[in-house]
PDB file of C-alpha atoms in Angstrom:
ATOM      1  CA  UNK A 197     -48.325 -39.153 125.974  1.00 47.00           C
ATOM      2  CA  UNK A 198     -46.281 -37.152 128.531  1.00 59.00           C
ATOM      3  CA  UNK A 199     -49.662 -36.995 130.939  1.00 66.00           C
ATOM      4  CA  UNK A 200     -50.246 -40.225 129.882  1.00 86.00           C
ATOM      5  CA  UNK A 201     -46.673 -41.397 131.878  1.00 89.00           C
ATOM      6  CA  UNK A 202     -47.587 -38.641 134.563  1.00 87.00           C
ATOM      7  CA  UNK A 203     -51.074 -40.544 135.477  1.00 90.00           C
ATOM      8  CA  UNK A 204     -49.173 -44.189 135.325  1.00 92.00           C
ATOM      9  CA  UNK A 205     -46.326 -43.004 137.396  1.00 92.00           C
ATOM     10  CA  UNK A 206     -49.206 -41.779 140.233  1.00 91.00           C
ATOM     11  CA  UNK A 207     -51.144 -44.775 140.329  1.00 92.00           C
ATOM     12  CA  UNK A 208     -47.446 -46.981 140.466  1.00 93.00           C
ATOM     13  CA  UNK A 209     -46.812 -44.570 143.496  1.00 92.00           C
ATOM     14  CA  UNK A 210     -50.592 -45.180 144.987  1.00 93.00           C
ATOM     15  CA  UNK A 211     -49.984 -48.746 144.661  1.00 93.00           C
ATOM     16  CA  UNK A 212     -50.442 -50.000 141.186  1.00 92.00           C
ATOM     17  CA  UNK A 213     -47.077 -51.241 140.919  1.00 92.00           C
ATOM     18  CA  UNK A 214     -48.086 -53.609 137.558  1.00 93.00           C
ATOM     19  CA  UNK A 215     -47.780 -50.336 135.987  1.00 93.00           C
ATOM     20  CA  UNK A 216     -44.493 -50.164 136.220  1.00 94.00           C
ATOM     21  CA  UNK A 217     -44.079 -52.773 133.090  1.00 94.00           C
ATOM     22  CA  UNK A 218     -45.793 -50.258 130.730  1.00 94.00           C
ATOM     23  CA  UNK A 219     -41.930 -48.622 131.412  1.00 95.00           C
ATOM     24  CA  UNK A 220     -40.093 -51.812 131.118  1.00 95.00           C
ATOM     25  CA  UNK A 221     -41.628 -52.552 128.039  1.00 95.00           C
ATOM     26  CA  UNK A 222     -41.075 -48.905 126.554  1.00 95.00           C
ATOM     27  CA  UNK A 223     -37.831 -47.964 127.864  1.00 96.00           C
ATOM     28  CA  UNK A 224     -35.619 -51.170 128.671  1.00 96.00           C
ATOM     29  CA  UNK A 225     -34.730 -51.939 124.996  1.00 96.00           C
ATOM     30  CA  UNK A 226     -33.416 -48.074 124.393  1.00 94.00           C
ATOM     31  CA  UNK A 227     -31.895 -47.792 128.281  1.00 96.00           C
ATOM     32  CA  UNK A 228     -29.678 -51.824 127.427  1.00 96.00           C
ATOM     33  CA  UNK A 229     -28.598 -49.795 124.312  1.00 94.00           C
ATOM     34  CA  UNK A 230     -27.186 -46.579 126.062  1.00 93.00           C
ATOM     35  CA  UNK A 231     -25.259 -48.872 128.944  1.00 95.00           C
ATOM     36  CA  UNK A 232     -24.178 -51.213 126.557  1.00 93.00           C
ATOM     37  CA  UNK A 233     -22.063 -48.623 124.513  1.00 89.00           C
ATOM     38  CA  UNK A 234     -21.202 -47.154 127.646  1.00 91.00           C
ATOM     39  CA  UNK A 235     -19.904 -50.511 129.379  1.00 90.00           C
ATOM     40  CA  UNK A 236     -18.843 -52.207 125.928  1.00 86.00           C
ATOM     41  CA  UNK A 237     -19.908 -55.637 127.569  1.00 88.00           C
ATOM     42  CA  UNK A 238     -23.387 -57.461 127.164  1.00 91.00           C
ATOM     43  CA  UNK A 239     -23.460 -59.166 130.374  1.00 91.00           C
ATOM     44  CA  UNK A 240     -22.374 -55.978 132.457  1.00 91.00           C
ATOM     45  CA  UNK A 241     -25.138 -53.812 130.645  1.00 94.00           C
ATOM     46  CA  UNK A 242     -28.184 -56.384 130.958  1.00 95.00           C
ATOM     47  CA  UNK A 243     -27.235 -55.981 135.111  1.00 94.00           C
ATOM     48  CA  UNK A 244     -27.058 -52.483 134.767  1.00 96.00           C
ATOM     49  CA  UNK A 245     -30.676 -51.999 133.086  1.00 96.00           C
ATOM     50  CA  UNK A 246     -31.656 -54.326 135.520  1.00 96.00           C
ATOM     51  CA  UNK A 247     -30.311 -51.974 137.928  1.00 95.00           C
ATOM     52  CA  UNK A 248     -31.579 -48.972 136.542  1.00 96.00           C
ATOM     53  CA  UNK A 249     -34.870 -49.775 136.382  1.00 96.00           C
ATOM     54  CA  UNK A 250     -34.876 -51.141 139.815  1.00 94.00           C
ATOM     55  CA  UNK A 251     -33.284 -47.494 141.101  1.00 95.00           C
ATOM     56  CA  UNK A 252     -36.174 -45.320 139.032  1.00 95.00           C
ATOM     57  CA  UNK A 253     -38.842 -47.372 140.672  1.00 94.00           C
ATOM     58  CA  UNK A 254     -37.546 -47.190 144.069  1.00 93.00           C
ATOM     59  CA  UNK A 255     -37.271 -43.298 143.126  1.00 94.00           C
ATOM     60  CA  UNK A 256     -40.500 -43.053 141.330  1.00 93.00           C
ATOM     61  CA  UNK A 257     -42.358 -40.703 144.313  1.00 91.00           C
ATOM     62  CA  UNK A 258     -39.273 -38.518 143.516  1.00 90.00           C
ATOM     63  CA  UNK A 259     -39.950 -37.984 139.937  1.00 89.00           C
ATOM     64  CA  UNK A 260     -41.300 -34.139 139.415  1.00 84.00           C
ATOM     65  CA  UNK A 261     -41.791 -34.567 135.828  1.00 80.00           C
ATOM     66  CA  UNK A 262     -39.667 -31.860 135.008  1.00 83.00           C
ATOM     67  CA  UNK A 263     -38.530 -33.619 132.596  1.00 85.00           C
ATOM     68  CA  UNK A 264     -39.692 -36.314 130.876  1.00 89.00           C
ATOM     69  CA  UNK A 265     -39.882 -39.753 131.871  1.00 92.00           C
ATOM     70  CA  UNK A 266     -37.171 -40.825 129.352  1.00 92.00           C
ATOM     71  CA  UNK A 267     -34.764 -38.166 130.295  1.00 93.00           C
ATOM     72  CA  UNK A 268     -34.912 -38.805 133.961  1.00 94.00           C
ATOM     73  CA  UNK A 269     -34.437 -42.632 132.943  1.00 96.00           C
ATOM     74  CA  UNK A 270     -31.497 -41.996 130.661  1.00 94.00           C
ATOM     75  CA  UNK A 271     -30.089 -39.768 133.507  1.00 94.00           C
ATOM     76  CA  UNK A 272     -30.272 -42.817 135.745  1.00 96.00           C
ATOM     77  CA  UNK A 273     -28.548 -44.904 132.836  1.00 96.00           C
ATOM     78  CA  UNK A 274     -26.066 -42.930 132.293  1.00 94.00           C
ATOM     79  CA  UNK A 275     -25.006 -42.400 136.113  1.00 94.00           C
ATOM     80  CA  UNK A 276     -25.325 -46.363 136.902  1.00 95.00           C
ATOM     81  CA  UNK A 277     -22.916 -46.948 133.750  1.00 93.00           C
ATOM     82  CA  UNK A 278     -20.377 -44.485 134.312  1.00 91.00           C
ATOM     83  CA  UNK A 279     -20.306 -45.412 138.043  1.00 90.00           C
ATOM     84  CA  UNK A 280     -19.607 -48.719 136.512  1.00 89.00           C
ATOM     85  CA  UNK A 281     -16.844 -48.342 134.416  1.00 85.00           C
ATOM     86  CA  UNK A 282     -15.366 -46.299 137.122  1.00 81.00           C
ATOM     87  CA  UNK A 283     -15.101 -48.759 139.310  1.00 75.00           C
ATOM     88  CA  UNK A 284     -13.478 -50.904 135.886  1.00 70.00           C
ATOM     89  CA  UNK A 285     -10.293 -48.926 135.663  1.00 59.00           C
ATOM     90  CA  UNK A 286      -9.607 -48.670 131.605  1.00 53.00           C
ATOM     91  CA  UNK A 287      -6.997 -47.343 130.148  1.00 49.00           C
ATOM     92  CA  UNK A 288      -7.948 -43.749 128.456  1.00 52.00           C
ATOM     93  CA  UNK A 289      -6.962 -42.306 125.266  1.00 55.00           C
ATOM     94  CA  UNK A 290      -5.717 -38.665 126.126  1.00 57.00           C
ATOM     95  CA  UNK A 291      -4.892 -36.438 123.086  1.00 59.00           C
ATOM     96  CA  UNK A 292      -2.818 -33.309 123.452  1.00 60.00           C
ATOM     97  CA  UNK A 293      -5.194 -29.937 123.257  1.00 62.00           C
ATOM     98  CA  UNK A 294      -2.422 -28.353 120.414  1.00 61.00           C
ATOM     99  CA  UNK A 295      -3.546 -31.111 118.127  1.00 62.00           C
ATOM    100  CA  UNK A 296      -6.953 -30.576 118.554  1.00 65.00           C
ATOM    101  CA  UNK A 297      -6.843 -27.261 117.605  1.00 69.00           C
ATOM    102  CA  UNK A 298      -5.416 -27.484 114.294  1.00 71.00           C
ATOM    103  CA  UNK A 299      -8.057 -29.830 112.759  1.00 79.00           C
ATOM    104  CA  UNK A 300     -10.971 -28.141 110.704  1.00 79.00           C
ATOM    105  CA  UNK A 301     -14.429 -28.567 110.903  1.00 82.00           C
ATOM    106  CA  UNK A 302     -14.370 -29.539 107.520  1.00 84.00           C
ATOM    107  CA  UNK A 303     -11.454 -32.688 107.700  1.00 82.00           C
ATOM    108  CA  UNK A 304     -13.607 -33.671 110.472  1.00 81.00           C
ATOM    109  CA  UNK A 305     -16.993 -34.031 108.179  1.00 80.00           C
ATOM    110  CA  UNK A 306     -15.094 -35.251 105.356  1.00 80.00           C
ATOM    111  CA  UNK A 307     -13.651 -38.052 107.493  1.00 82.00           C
ATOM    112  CA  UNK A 308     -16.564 -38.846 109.767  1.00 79.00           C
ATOM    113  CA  UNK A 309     -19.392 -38.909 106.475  1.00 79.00           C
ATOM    114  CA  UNK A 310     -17.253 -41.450 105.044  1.00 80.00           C
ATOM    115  CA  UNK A 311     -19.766 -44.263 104.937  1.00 81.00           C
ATOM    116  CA  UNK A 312     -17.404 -46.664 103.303  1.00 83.00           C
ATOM    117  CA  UNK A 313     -17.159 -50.168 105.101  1.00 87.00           C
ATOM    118  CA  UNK A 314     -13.454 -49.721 106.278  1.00 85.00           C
ATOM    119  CA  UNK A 315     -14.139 -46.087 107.373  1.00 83.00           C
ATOM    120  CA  UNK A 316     -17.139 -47.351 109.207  1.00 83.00           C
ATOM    121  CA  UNK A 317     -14.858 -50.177 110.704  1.00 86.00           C
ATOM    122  CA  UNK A 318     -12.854 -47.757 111.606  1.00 86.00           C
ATOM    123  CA  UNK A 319     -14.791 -44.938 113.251  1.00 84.00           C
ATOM    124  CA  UNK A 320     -16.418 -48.405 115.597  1.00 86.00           C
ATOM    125  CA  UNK A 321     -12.516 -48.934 116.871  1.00 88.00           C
ATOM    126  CA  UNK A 322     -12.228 -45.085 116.937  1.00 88.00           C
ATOM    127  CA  UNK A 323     -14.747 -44.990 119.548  1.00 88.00           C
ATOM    128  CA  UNK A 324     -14.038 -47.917 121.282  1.00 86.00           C
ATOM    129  CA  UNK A 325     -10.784 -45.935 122.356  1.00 86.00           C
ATOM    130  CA  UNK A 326     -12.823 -43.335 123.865  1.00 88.00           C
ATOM    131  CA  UNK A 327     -13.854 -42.714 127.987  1.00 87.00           C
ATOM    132  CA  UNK A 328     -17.544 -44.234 128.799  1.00 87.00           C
ATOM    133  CA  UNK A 329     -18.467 -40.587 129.063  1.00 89.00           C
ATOM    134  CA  UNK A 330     -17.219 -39.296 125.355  1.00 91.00           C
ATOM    135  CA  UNK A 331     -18.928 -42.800 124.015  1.00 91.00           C
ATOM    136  CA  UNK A 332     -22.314 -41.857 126.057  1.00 91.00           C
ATOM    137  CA  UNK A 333     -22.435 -38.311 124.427  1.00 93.00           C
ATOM    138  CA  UNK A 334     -21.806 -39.620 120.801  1.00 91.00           C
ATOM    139  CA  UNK A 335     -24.269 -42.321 121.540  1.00 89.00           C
ATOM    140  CA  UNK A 336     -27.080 -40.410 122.468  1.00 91.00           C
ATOM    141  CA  UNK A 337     -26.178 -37.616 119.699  1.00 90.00           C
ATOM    142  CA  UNK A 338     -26.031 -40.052 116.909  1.00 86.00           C
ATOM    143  CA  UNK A 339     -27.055 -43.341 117.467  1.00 85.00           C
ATOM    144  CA  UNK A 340     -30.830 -42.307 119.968  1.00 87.00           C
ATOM    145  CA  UNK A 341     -30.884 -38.834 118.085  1.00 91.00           C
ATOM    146  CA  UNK A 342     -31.405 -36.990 120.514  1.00 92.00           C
ATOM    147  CA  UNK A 343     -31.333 -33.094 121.309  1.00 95.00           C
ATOM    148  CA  UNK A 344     -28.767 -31.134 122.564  1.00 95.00           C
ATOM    149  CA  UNK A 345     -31.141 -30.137 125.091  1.00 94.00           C
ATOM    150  CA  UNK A 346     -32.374 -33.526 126.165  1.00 94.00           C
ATOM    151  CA  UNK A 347     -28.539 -34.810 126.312  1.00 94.00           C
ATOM    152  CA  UNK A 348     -27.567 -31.502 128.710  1.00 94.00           C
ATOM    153  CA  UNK A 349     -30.054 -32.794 130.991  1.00 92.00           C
ATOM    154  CA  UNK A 350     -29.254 -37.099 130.483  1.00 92.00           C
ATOM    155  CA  UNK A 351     -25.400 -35.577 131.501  1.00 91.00           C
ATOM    156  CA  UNK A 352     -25.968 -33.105 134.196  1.00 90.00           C
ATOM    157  CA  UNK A 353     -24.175 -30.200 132.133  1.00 91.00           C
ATOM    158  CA  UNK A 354     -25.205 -27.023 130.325  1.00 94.00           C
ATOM    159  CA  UNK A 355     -25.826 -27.081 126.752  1.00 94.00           C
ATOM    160  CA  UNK A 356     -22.865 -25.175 125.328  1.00 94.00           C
ATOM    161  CA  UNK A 357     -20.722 -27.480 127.174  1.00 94.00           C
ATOM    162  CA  UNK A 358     -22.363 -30.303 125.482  1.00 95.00           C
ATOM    163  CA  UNK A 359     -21.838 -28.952 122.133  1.00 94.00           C
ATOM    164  CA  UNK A 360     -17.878 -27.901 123.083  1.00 91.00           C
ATOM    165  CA  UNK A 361     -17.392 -31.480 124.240  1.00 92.00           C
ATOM    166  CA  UNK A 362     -19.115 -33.406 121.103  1.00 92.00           C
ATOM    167  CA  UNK A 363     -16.993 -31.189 119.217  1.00 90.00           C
ATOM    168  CA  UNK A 364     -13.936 -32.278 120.688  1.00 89.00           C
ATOM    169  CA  UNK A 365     -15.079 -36.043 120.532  1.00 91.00           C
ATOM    170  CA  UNK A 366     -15.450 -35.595 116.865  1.00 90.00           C
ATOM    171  CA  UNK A 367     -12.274 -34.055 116.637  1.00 88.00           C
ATOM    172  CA  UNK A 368     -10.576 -37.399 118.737  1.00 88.00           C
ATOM    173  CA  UNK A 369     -12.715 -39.591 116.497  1.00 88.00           C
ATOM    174  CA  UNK A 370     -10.806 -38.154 113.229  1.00 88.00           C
ATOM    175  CA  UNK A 371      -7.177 -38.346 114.952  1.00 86.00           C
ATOM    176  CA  UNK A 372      -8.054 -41.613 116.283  1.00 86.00           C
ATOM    177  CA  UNK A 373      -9.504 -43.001 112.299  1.00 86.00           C
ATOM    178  CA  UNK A 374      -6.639 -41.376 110.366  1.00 84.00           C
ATOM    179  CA  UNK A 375      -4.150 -42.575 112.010  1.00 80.00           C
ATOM    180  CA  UNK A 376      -5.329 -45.910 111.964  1.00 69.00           C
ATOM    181  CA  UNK A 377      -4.916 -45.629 108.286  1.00 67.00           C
TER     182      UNK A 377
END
């Protein structure tokens, strides 16, 4: 599959630009679904994979493929959404580092595998309260199940920062959805 993309992205580059659809028709449904949790708005995230897809094919010929096609779109994604809602000034929930500290691992798992409909209701207003960065990195963690590897890259950070900072997300998420209750 991967050389497959490799051999369509050099004949889009030699010219065979009707290729580029085979992407569109992949990757557009997953890339809406990324920018729309990041954005939280339909019409801005439609735009925004418009966008996106119109930046990775004017960047094509810069692809090295050392990644794979799907990261380096998801990179683009995430960049064009996050320049977005920077540009949207939103107020930020900002929780106090002492707090964090004192929740367990296992409150958090008890709280977050709660797959009741209120705690689900919740945990979807939980997040909402969270930057377009924090609601990226829980996105692609849970919702496109994808690696900590493959997220590292998507974000532009190392891995063991990922991990530190999904771990502090889930720890928000639980402060956020108990005291909601």
């Amino acid at each position: 599959m991967k050389n497959d993309e490799a051999n369509i992205i050099h004949r889009i580059v030699k010219g065979e630009t009707s290729l580029y659809e085979y992407f569109l028709d992949k990757y557009s449904q997953q890339v809406f679904v990324l920018i729309v949790r990041i954005v939280e708005n339909q019409e801005d995230a439609e735009e925004l994979t418009q966008d996106t897809f119109l930046k990775a094919f004017e960047h094509l010929s810069s692809f090295k493929a050392e990644s794979s096609f799907s990261t380096w779109i998801y990179r683009i994604a995430y960049n064009t959404a996050i320049s977005a809602t920077r540009k949207k000034k939103q107020d930020l929930f900002v929780m106090d580092n002492a707090v964090l500290t004192n929740i367990s691992d296992q409150q958090i798992d008890n709280t977050l595998n709660d797959e009741s409909e209120e705690r689900i209701g919740k945990l979807n207003e939980a997040i909402k309260k969270l930057d377009a960065e924090e609601r990226a990195l829980i996105s692609l963690f849970y919702n496109e199940e994808k690696p900590i590897g493959e997220i590292a890259l998507i974000l532009g950070l190392t891995e063991s920062n990922t991990k530190v900072k999904l771990h502090r997300i889930r720890k928000k998420l639980y402060i956020l959805i108990t005291e909601a209750e």
